[in-house]
XYZ file of C-alpha atoms in Angstrom:
325
model
C 196.251 127.290 95.076
C 193.653 129.148 97.156
C 194.092 129.573 100.882
C 191.689 127.115 102.527
C 190.968 127.879 106.170
C 188.634 126.296 108.663
C 185.656 128.641 109.075
C 184.166 128.657 112.577
C 181.749 131.532 112.068
C 180.337 133.872 109.442
C 179.834 137.626 109.578
C 176.327 138.557 108.405
C 176.416 141.840 106.483
C 172.708 142.262 107.202
C 170.164 144.595 105.662
C 172.130 147.835 105.839
C 175.456 149.220 107.027
C 173.941 152.633 107.849
C 173.857 152.848 111.643
C 170.877 155.247 111.771
C 168.690 152.896 109.731
C 169.417 149.857 111.889
C 167.266 151.094 114.805
C 164.434 151.844 112.338
C 164.704 148.343 110.851
C 164.756 146.891 114.371
C 161.425 148.522 115.273
C 159.823 147.496 111.950
C 160.955 143.859 112.175
C 160.045 143.614 115.866
C 156.478 144.774 115.091
C 156.261 142.350 112.144
C 157.520 139.457 114.290
C 155.120 140.190 117.173
C 152.108 140.490 114.826
C 153.152 137.239 113.166
C 153.460 135.386 116.466
C 150.203 136.707 117.948
C 148.166 136.362 114.722
C 149.271 132.850 113.812
C 149.117 131.653 117.434
C 145.532 132.983 117.677
C 144.510 131.052 114.532
C 146.231 127.887 115.775
C 144.525 128.067 119.187
C 141.102 128.805 117.666
C 141.395 125.919 115.182
C 142.230 123.566 118.077
C 139.564 124.841 120.496
C 136.586 125.541 118.216
C 134.685 122.316 117.313
C 133.114 124.001 114.252
C 136.590 124.400 112.766
C 137.498 120.725 113.071
C 137.467 120.135 109.304
C 140.204 119.390 106.728
C 140.400 123.014 105.550
C 141.122 124.311 109.059
C 143.384 121.376 109.900
C 145.673 122.494 107.070
C 145.223 126.148 108.080
C 146.425 125.219 111.579
C 149.453 123.544 110.015
C 150.130 126.686 107.987
C 149.932 128.910 111.074
C 152.307 126.613 112.978
C 154.664 126.695 109.986
C 154.620 130.500 109.789
C 155.455 130.843 113.496
C 158.440 128.525 113.100
C 159.443 129.878 109.670
C 159.845 133.487 110.782
C 161.421 132.359 114.077
C 164.263 130.751 112.126
C 165.495 134.125 110.827
C 163.884 137.137 112.542
C 165.192 136.712 116.142
C 168.773 136.580 114.823
C 168.081 139.580 112.562
C 166.766 141.572 115.558
C 169.816 140.692 117.681
C 172.215 141.637 114.879
C 170.501 144.987 114.287
C 171.382 145.976 117.868
C 174.817 144.348 117.957
C 178.205 145.232 116.545
C 179.207 141.561 116.570
C 176.956 140.324 113.736
C 178.270 136.781 113.566
C 176.761 133.316 113.448
C 178.650 130.083 114.159
C 179.252 127.592 111.347
C 176.969 125.024 113.027
C 174.363 127.703 113.715
C 174.536 128.787 110.079
C 173.997 125.271 108.701
C 171.188 124.676 111.231
C 169.464 127.915 110.195
C 169.835 126.976 106.510
C 168.360 123.522 107.177
C 165.261 124.741 109.032
C 164.716 127.622 106.616
C 164.517 125.242 103.627
C 162.699 122.567 105.644
C 159.871 124.908 106.676
C 159.809 126.787 103.371
C 159.465 123.577 101.356
C 156.769 122.294 103.738
C 154.779 125.488 103.163
C 155.100 125.124 99.374
C 153.746 121.558 99.474
C 151.087 122.446 102.062
C 149.693 125.236 99.863
C 149.278 122.704 97.040
C 147.486 120.318 99.443
C 145.174 123.134 100.549
C 144.329 123.853 96.893
C 143.514 120.149 96.388
C 141.287 120.278 99.484
C 139.343 123.228 97.981
C 139.083 121.334 94.665
C 137.483 118.314 96.361
C 135.195 120.509 98.522
C 133.844 122.478 95.544
C 133.889 119.919 92.712
C 132.879 116.850 94.733
C 130.997 118.162 97.806
C 128.910 115.014 98.418
C 132.006 112.834 98.779
C 134.188 115.494 100.420
C 134.110 114.037 103.945
C 134.765 110.527 102.578
C 137.713 111.566 100.393
C 139.251 114.083 102.808
C 138.951 111.834 105.854
C 141.100 112.470 108.964
C 143.537 109.672 108.044
C 144.215 111.136 104.597
C 144.612 114.656 106.020
C 147.202 113.484 108.538
C 148.965 111.440 105.832
C 149.143 114.430 103.431
C 150.465 116.713 106.177
C 153.025 114.077 107.230
C 154.212 113.669 103.609
C 154.710 117.452 103.355
C 156.738 117.637 106.586
C 158.829 114.472 106.059
C 159.612 115.106 102.366
C 160.691 118.647 103.160
C 162.896 117.522 106.036
C 164.948 115.237 103.782
C 165.019 117.845 101.008
C 166.483 120.394 103.461
C 168.892 117.771 104.824
C 170.273 117.373 101.298
C 171.085 121.105 101.086
C 172.523 121.327 104.607
C 174.812 118.288 104.126
C 175.969 119.381 100.654
C 176.703 122.918 101.917
C 178.423 121.786 105.143
C 180.976 119.708 103.214
C 182.274 122.755 101.285
C 185.497 124.593 102.087
C 185.206 128.367 102.450
C 188.213 130.444 101.473
C 187.042 133.566 99.633
C 185.718 135.366 102.712
C 183.822 134.820 105.944
C 181.509 137.791 105.238
C 178.077 136.559 104.180
C 176.202 138.979 101.920
C 172.819 138.317 103.502
C 170.883 138.791 106.761
C 170.559 135.025 107.351
C 172.286 131.845 106.182
C 171.059 130.583 102.826
C 172.557 128.339 100.161
C 173.211 130.930 97.417
C 175.275 133.407 99.504
C 177.241 130.528 101.057
C 178.109 129.108 97.626
C 179.642 132.465 96.721
C 182.173 132.016 99.550
C 183.096 128.411 98.707
C 186.387 127.525 97.013
C 185.235 124.021 95.972
C 183.488 123.262 92.720
C 179.872 124.197 93.480
C 178.286 123.083 90.194
C 176.474 120.179 91.880
C 175.186 122.469 94.649
C 173.992 125.003 92.065
C 172.296 122.217 90.103
C 170.536 120.879 93.203
C 169.394 124.385 94.107
C 168.016 125.116 90.649
C 166.613 121.699 89.723
C 165.477 120.137 93.023
C 164.318 123.366 94.691
C 162.794 124.519 91.412
C 160.999 121.187 90.931
C 159.489 121.231 94.422
C 158.394 124.875 94.334
C 157.201 124.961 90.711
C 155.706 121.453 90.953
C 153.651 122.522 93.973
C 152.747 125.779 92.215
C 151.626 123.893 89.071
C 149.429 121.531 91.128
C 147.928 124.545 92.908
C 147.107 126.267 89.609
C 145.737 122.986 88.226
C 143.358 122.696 91.195
C 142.103 126.242 90.607
C 141.750 125.603 86.871
C 139.497 122.599 87.574
C 137.516 124.551 90.174
C 136.835 127.453 87.796
C 136.075 125.091 84.863
C 133.662 123.062 86.994
C 131.816 126.142 88.221
C 131.613 127.760 84.780
C 130.548 124.733 82.731
C 128.838 122.325 85.138
C 127.333 124.624 87.757
C 126.342 127.912 86.180
C 124.963 129.535 89.309
C 126.541 132.997 89.720
C 125.894 132.926 93.477
C 127.742 129.617 93.960
C 130.555 130.784 91.658
C 130.962 134.001 93.643
C 130.916 132.158 96.980
C 133.455 129.553 95.836
C 135.822 132.107 94.336
C 135.588 134.182 97.521
C 136.544 131.106 99.562
C 139.533 130.419 97.295
C 140.611 134.065 96.942
C 142.355 134.199 100.318
C 144.277 130.993 99.582
C 145.260 132.248 96.123
C 146.572 135.522 97.605
C 148.833 133.536 99.954
C 150.013 131.368 97.033
C 151.003 134.424 94.956
C 152.775 136.080 97.892
C 154.783 132.919 98.584
C 155.650 131.454 95.176
C 156.455 134.777 93.485
C 159.464 135.739 95.661
C 160.631 132.104 95.997
C 160.655 131.639 92.222
C 162.502 134.931 91.751
C 165.224 133.899 94.205
C 165.884 130.220 93.517
C 164.900 129.475 89.935
C 166.697 132.274 88.102
C 170.486 131.820 87.674
C 172.801 133.481 90.188
C 174.801 136.537 89.146
C 177.220 138.943 90.768
C 174.550 141.615 91.125
C 171.706 139.323 92.220
C 172.542 139.051 95.940
C 171.326 142.547 96.868
C 168.062 141.828 94.991
C 167.754 138.418 96.672
C 168.231 140.073 100.071
C 165.330 142.460 99.472
C 163.075 139.733 98.050
C 163.938 137.448 101.010
C 162.301 139.987 103.326
C 158.969 139.292 101.589
C 158.902 135.498 101.961
C 160.724 135.286 105.318
C 159.040 138.161 107.195
C 156.134 139.767 105.325
C 154.282 136.680 103.973
C 154.040 134.891 107.372
C 152.515 137.996 108.959
C 150.026 138.505 106.109
C 148.710 134.922 106.216
C 146.693 135.337 109.460
C 145.386 138.731 108.312
C 144.249 137.367 104.936
C 142.605 134.253 106.371
C 140.846 136.005 109.268
C 139.637 139.095 107.402
C 138.220 137.036 104.500
C 136.845 134.112 106.523
C 133.589 134.553 108.453
C 133.924 131.307 110.431
C 137.383 132.231 111.726
C 136.256 135.795 112.521
C 133.217 134.541 114.468
C 135.333 132.039 116.417
C 137.932 134.738 117.090
C 135.279 137.134 118.444
C 133.735 134.350 120.523
C 136.986 133.458 122.306
C 138.035 137.104 122.591
C 134.788 137.905 124.420
C 135.304 134.850 126.656
C 138.856 136.007 127.420
C 137.746 139.566 128.288
C 134.905 138.260 130.490
C 137.335 135.924 132.232
C 139.753 138.803 132.927
C 136.939 141.015 134.265
C 135.651 138.179 136.461
C 139.165 137.625 137.805
C 139.476 141.309 138.683
C 136.078 141.245 140.447
C 137.090 138.160 142.430
C 140.324 139.872 143.496
C 138.335 142.953 144.539
C 135.913 140.830 146.615
C 138.812 139.060 148.364
C 140.502 142.409 149.099
C 137.194 143.769 150.526
C 136.842 140.775 152.863
C 140.322 141.403 154.276
Protein backbone atom coordinates (compact mmCIF):
# COMPACT_ATOMS: atom_id res chain seq x y z
CA UNK A 1 0.00 0.00 0.00
CA UNK A 2 1.33 3.44 -0.96
CA UNK A 3 2.16 6.01 1.69
CA UNK A 4 -0.66 8.56 1.63
CA UNK A 5 0.21 11.85 3.30
CA UNK A 6 -1.68 15.09 3.63
CA UNK A 7 -0.12 17.57 1.20
CA UNK A 8 -0.18 21.17 2.41
CA UNK A 9 1.96 22.65 -0.36
CA UNK A 10 3.64 21.83 -3.65
CA UNK A 11 7.15 22.63 -4.83
CA UNK A 12 7.08 24.12 -8.34
CA UNK A 13 10.11 22.95 -10.32
CA UNK A 14 9.66 25.94 -12.62
CA UNK A 15 11.15 26.67 -16.01
CA UNK A 16 14.78 25.85 -15.27
CA UNK A 17 17.04 24.72 -12.44
CA UNK A 18 20.03 26.66 -13.82
CA UNK A 19 20.54 29.60 -11.46
CA UNK A 20 22.13 31.87 -14.09
CA UNK A 21 19.14 31.52 -16.43
CA UNK A 22 16.58 32.37 -13.76
CA UNK A 23 17.49 36.09 -13.70
CA UNK A 24 17.30 36.15 -17.53
CA UNK A 25 13.86 34.50 -17.46
CA UNK A 26 12.77 36.97 -14.77
CA UNK A 27 13.60 39.98 -16.97
CA UNK A 28 11.93 38.42 -20.04
CA UNK A 29 8.72 37.49 -18.20
CA UNK A 30 8.57 40.84 -16.39
CA UNK A 31 8.74 42.69 -19.74
CA UNK A 32 6.10 40.37 -21.23
CA UNK A 33 3.80 40.87 -18.23
CA UNK A 34 4.16 44.68 -18.25
CA UNK A 35 3.50 44.90 -22.01
CA UNK A 36 0.48 42.65 -21.56
CA UNK A 37 -0.95 44.74 -18.74
CA UNK A 38 -0.35 48.11 -20.43
CA UNK A 39 -1.47 46.97 -23.91
CA UNK A 40 -4.66 45.22 -22.87
CA UNK A 41 -5.54 47.92 -20.32
CA UNK A 42 -5.13 50.57 -23.06
CA UNK A 43 -7.51 48.67 -25.38
CA UNK A 44 -10.03 48.17 -22.57
CA UNK A 45 -9.99 51.87 -21.61
CA UNK A 46 -10.26 53.03 -25.24
CA UNK A 47 -13.18 50.68 -25.95
CA UNK A 48 -15.00 52.08 -22.90
CA UNK A 49 -14.22 55.76 -23.54
CA UNK A 50 -14.48 56.05 -27.34
CA UNK A 51 -18.14 56.28 -28.51
CA UNK A 52 -17.16 55.17 -32.04
CA UNK A 53 -16.04 51.83 -30.61
CA UNK A 54 -19.34 51.10 -28.87
CA UNK A 55 -20.24 48.22 -31.21
CA UNK A 56 -20.50 44.43 -30.75
CA UNK A 57 -17.05 43.78 -32.25
CA UNK A 58 -15.32 46.08 -29.76
CA UNK A 59 -17.52 44.95 -26.87
CA UNK A 60 -16.12 41.44 -27.34
CA UNK A 61 -12.62 42.86 -27.89
CA UNK A 62 -12.92 44.62 -24.52
CA UNK A 63 -13.92 41.31 -22.96
CA UNK A 64 -10.89 39.65 -24.56
CA UNK A 65 -8.53 42.33 -23.23
CA UNK A 66 -10.00 41.99 -19.72
CA UNK A 67 -9.59 38.21 -20.00
CA UNK A 68 -5.95 38.47 -21.08
CA UNK A 69 -5.09 40.76 -18.14
CA UNK A 70 -6.63 38.28 -15.70
CA UNK A 71 -5.36 35.18 -17.54
CA UNK A 72 -1.69 36.12 -17.40
CA UNK A 73 -2.10 37.47 -13.85
CA UNK A 74 -3.12 33.99 -12.69
CA UNK A 75 0.33 32.55 -13.47
CA UNK A 76 2.99 35.19 -14.23
CA UNK A 77 3.21 37.00 -10.84
CA UNK A 78 3.85 33.67 -9.10
CA UNK A 79 6.38 32.72 -11.80
CA UNK A 80 8.24 36.03 -11.27
CA UNK A 81 8.32 35.56 -7.48
CA UNK A 82 9.59 31.98 -7.81
CA UNK A 83 12.35 32.98 -10.24
CA UNK A 84 13.83 35.21 -7.51
CA UNK A 85 13.11 32.88 -4.59
CA UNK A 86 14.68 29.70 -3.29
CA UNK A 87 11.39 28.70 -1.67
CA UNK A 88 9.40 27.90 -4.84
CA UNK A 89 6.29 26.57 -3.15
CA UNK A 90 2.56 27.11 -3.47
CA UNK A 91 -0.03 26.10 -0.87
CA UNK A 92 -2.53 23.34 -1.67
CA UNK A 93 -5.43 25.83 -1.59
CA UNK A 94 -3.43 28.31 -3.66
CA UNK A 95 -2.65 25.57 -6.17
CA UNK A 96 -6.29 24.53 -6.61
CA UNK A 97 -7.35 28.20 -6.83
CA UNK A 98 -4.73 28.87 -9.53
CA UNK A 99 -5.86 25.76 -11.44
CA UNK A 100 -9.50 26.87 -11.23
CA UNK A 101 -8.94 30.41 -12.54
CA UNK A 102 -6.50 29.23 -15.20
CA UNK A 103 -9.10 26.87 -16.72
CA UNK A 104 -11.96 29.30 -16.06
CA UNK A 105 -10.31 32.15 -17.99
CA UNK A 106 -8.79 29.89 -20.64
CA UNK A 107 -12.15 28.28 -21.43
CA UNK A 108 -13.85 31.70 -21.50
CA UNK A 109 -11.31 32.88 -24.08
CA UNK A 110 -11.90 29.78 -26.23
CA UNK A 111 -15.67 30.38 -26.28
CA UNK A 112 -15.25 34.14 -26.71
CA UNK A 113 -13.09 33.67 -29.82
CA UNK A 114 -15.88 31.57 -31.35
CA UNK A 115 -18.42 34.30 -30.49
CA UNK A 116 -16.18 36.92 -32.11
CA UNK A 117 -16.01 34.79 -35.28
CA UNK A 118 -19.83 34.57 -35.30
CA UNK A 119 -19.99 38.36 -34.91
CA UNK A 120 -17.75 38.79 -38.00
CA UNK A 121 -19.93 36.27 -39.89
CA UNK A 122 -23.09 38.28 -39.20
CA UNK A 123 -21.36 41.62 -39.97
CA UNK A 124 -20.04 40.45 -43.36
CA UNK A 125 -22.74 38.03 -44.55
CA UNK A 126 -25.78 39.91 -43.22
CA UNK A 127 -24.72 43.57 -42.88
CA UNK A 128 -28.22 45.08 -43.22
CA UNK A 129 -29.53 43.12 -40.24
CA UNK A 130 -26.28 43.20 -38.24
CA UNK A 131 -27.41 45.76 -35.64
CA UNK A 132 -30.75 43.95 -35.22
CA UNK A 133 -29.20 40.50 -34.78
CA UNK A 134 -26.19 41.57 -32.70
CA UNK A 135 -28.17 43.83 -30.39
CA UNK A 136 -26.76 44.84 -26.97
CA UNK A 137 -28.94 42.28 -25.14
CA UNK A 138 -27.65 39.39 -27.26
CA UNK A 139 -24.04 40.56 -26.90
CA UNK A 140 -24.31 40.65 -23.11
CA UNK A 141 -26.08 37.26 -23.12
CA UNK A 142 -23.35 35.64 -25.28
CA UNK A 143 -20.59 37.07 -23.09
CA UNK A 144 -22.41 35.94 -19.92
CA UNK A 145 -22.82 32.40 -21.34
CA UNK A 146 -19.07 32.26 -22.06
CA UNK A 147 -18.11 33.40 -18.54
CA UNK A 148 -20.69 31.32 -16.62
CA UNK A 149 -20.20 28.10 -18.62
CA UNK A 150 -16.45 28.35 -18.18
CA UNK A 151 -16.74 28.97 -14.45
CA UNK A 152 -18.63 25.71 -13.89
CA UNK A 153 -16.34 23.83 -16.28
CA UNK A 154 -13.30 24.98 -14.24
CA UNK A 155 -15.12 24.18 -10.99
CA UNK A 156 -15.47 20.58 -12.20
CA UNK A 157 -11.68 20.27 -12.66
CA UNK A 158 -10.81 22.01 -9.38
CA UNK A 159 -13.22 19.85 -7.32
CA UNK A 160 -12.18 16.60 -9.02
CA UNK A 161 -8.47 17.43 -8.52
CA UNK A 162 -8.87 18.62 -4.91
CA UNK A 163 -10.40 15.30 -3.83
CA UNK A 164 -7.31 13.31 -4.89
CA UNK A 165 -4.67 12.00 -2.50
CA UNK A 166 -1.06 12.84 -3.38
CA UNK A 167 1.60 10.36 -2.36
CA UNK A 168 4.17 10.05 -5.16
CA UNK A 169 5.84 13.41 -4.54
CA UNK A 170 5.12 17.02 -3.66
CA UNK A 171 7.35 18.29 -6.50
CA UNK A 172 5.23 19.60 -9.36
CA UNK A 173 6.91 19.36 -12.76
CA UNK A 174 5.56 22.69 -14.00
CA UNK A 175 5.82 26.45 -13.38
CA UNK A 176 2.16 26.73 -12.32
CA UNK A 177 -0.59 24.40 -11.07
CA UNK A 178 -2.39 22.55 -13.83
CA UNK A 179 -4.42 19.34 -13.95
CA UNK A 180 -1.99 17.11 -15.90
CA UNK A 181 1.09 17.59 -13.66
CA UNK A 182 -1.07 17.19 -10.54
CA UNK A 183 -2.52 13.90 -11.81
CA UNK A 184 1.03 12.56 -12.11
CA UNK A 185 1.46 13.00 -8.34
CA UNK A 186 -1.86 11.40 -7.35
CA UNK A 187 -2.05 7.90 -5.88
CA UNK A 188 -5.80 7.51 -6.54
CA UNK A 189 -7.25 6.12 -9.73
CA UNK A 190 -7.17 9.14 -12.06
CA UNK A 191 -8.92 7.58 -15.07
CA UNK A 192 -12.03 9.74 -14.57
CA UNK A 193 -9.90 12.89 -14.24
CA UNK A 194 -7.97 11.98 -17.40
CA UNK A 195 -11.25 11.32 -19.22
CA UNK A 196 -12.71 14.67 -18.14
CA UNK A 197 -9.53 16.44 -19.22
CA UNK A 198 -9.46 14.81 -22.64
CA UNK A 199 -13.19 14.68 -23.43
CA UNK A 200 -14.69 17.75 -21.71
CA UNK A 201 -11.72 20.08 -22.24
CA UNK A 202 -11.26 18.72 -25.75
CA UNK A 203 -14.96 19.19 -26.55
CA UNK A 204 -15.00 22.81 -25.37
CA UNK A 205 -11.76 23.82 -27.09
CA UNK A 206 -12.28 21.87 -30.33
CA UNK A 207 -16.02 22.68 -30.40
CA UNK A 208 -15.23 26.39 -30.17
CA UNK A 209 -12.47 25.98 -32.75
CA UNK A 210 -14.83 24.16 -35.15
CA UNK A 211 -17.48 26.90 -34.81
CA UNK A 212 -14.79 29.52 -35.46
CA UNK A 213 -13.61 27.74 -38.62
CA UNK A 214 -17.24 27.26 -39.71
CA UNK A 215 -17.85 31.01 -39.41
CA UNK A 216 -14.79 31.74 -41.56
CA UNK A 217 -15.81 29.09 -44.09
CA UNK A 218 -19.21 30.79 -44.53
CA UNK A 219 -17.59 34.23 -44.72
CA UNK A 220 -15.16 33.17 -47.47
CA UNK A 221 -17.88 31.22 -49.35
CA UNK A 222 -20.25 34.19 -49.21
CA UNK A 223 -17.63 36.62 -50.48
CA UNK A 224 -16.42 34.33 -53.26
CA UNK A 225 -19.78 33.17 -54.63
CA UNK A 226 -22.32 35.86 -53.70
CA UNK A 227 -20.25 39.04 -53.63
CA UNK A 228 -17.45 38.82 -56.17
CA UNK A 229 -15.96 42.24 -55.51
CA UNK A 230 -12.19 41.87 -54.95
CA UNK A 231 -12.10 45.11 -52.94
CA UNK A 232 -14.80 43.94 -50.50
CA UNK A 233 -13.17 40.50 -50.26
CA UNK A 234 -9.80 42.05 -49.45
CA UNK A 235 -11.30 44.41 -46.86
CA UNK A 236 -13.29 41.63 -45.16
CA UNK A 237 -10.36 39.22 -45.05
CA UNK A 238 -8.15 41.98 -43.64
CA UNK A 239 -10.71 42.59 -40.88
CA UNK A 240 -10.82 38.87 -40.05
CA UNK A 241 -7.07 38.27 -40.39
CA UNK A 242 -6.22 39.69 -36.96
CA UNK A 243 -8.90 37.56 -35.29
CA UNK A 244 -7.74 34.44 -37.14
CA UNK A 245 -4.13 35.03 -36.02
CA UNK A 246 -5.29 35.13 -32.39
CA UNK A 247 -7.34 31.95 -32.92
CA UNK A 248 -4.32 30.05 -34.30
CA UNK A 249 -2.03 31.27 -31.52
CA UNK A 250 -4.53 30.17 -28.86
CA UNK A 251 -6.02 26.89 -30.10
CA UNK A 252 -2.75 25.43 -31.43
CA UNK A 253 -0.90 25.21 -28.08
CA UNK A 254 -4.09 24.34 -26.15
CA UNK A 255 -4.85 21.43 -28.48
CA UNK A 256 -1.26 20.21 -28.26
CA UNK A 257 -1.37 20.18 -24.45
CA UNK A 258 -4.82 18.87 -23.54
CA UNK A 259 -6.09 16.73 -26.40
CA UNK A 260 -3.10 14.47 -26.98
CA UNK A 261 -2.63 11.63 -24.43
CA UNK A 262 -0.24 12.19 -21.53
CA UNK A 263 3.11 10.41 -21.51
CA UNK A 264 6.17 10.30 -19.30
CA UNK A 265 8.12 12.57 -21.63
CA UNK A 266 5.30 15.02 -22.40
CA UNK A 267 5.56 17.25 -19.31
CA UNK A 268 8.71 19.09 -20.42
CA UNK A 269 7.05 19.72 -23.82
CA UNK A 270 3.83 20.85 -22.12
CA UNK A 271 5.83 23.26 -19.96
CA UNK A 272 7.37 24.94 -23.01
CA UNK A 273 4.06 25.06 -24.90
CA UNK A 274 2.32 26.50 -21.79
CA UNK A 275 4.56 29.56 -22.07
CA UNK A 276 2.92 30.35 -25.43
CA UNK A 277 -0.73 30.29 -24.32
CA UNK A 278 -0.20 31.62 -20.77
CA UNK A 279 2.32 34.41 -21.45
CA UNK A 280 2.99 35.05 -25.15
CA UNK A 281 -0.56 34.93 -26.61
CA UNK A 282 -2.06 37.47 -24.14
CA UNK A 283 0.70 39.97 -24.95
CA UNK A 284 0.33 39.49 -28.72
CA UNK A 285 -3.45 40.07 -28.73
CA UNK A 286 -3.27 43.87 -28.16
CA UNK A 287 -0.41 44.19 -30.67
CA UNK A 288 -2.30 42.25 -33.36
CA UNK A 289 -5.59 44.09 -32.85
CA UNK A 290 -4.08 47.59 -32.64
CA UNK A 291 -1.56 47.28 -35.48
CA UNK A 292 -4.15 45.81 -37.89
CA UNK A 293 -7.14 47.93 -36.85
CA UNK A 294 -7.35 51.55 -38.04
CA UNK A 295 -10.23 52.50 -35.72
CA UNK A 296 -8.37 51.31 -32.62
CA UNK A 297 -5.15 53.00 -33.77
CA UNK A 298 -6.94 56.32 -34.38
CA UNK A 299 -8.67 56.16 -30.98
CA UNK A 300 -5.36 55.25 -29.33
CA UNK A 301 -3.59 58.23 -30.93
CA UNK A 302 -6.48 60.52 -30.01
CA UNK A 303 -6.39 59.66 -26.30
CA UNK A 304 -2.58 59.56 -26.24
CA UNK A 305 -2.46 63.13 -27.57
CA UNK A 306 -5.09 64.17 -25.00
CA UNK A 307 -3.03 62.55 -22.23
CA UNK A 308 0.21 64.28 -23.32
CA UNK A 309 -1.57 67.66 -23.61
CA UNK A 310 -3.07 67.16 -20.16
CA UNK A 311 0.36 66.40 -18.67
CA UNK A 312 1.92 69.46 -20.35
CA UNK A 313 -0.95 71.66 -19.16
CA UNK A 314 -0.50 70.33 -15.63
CA UNK A 315 3.20 71.16 -15.72
CA UNK A 316 2.45 74.69 -17.00
CA UNK A 317 -0.11 75.22 -14.23
CA UNK A 318 2.44 74.09 -11.62
CA UNK A 319 5.01 76.48 -13.12
CA UNK A 320 2.54 79.40 -12.99
CA UNK A 321 1.69 78.66 -9.34
CA UNK A 322 5.41 78.45 -8.45
CA UNK A 323 6.02 81.81 -10.23
CA UNK A 324 3.25 83.50 -8.23
CA UNK A 325 4.83 82.36 -4.96
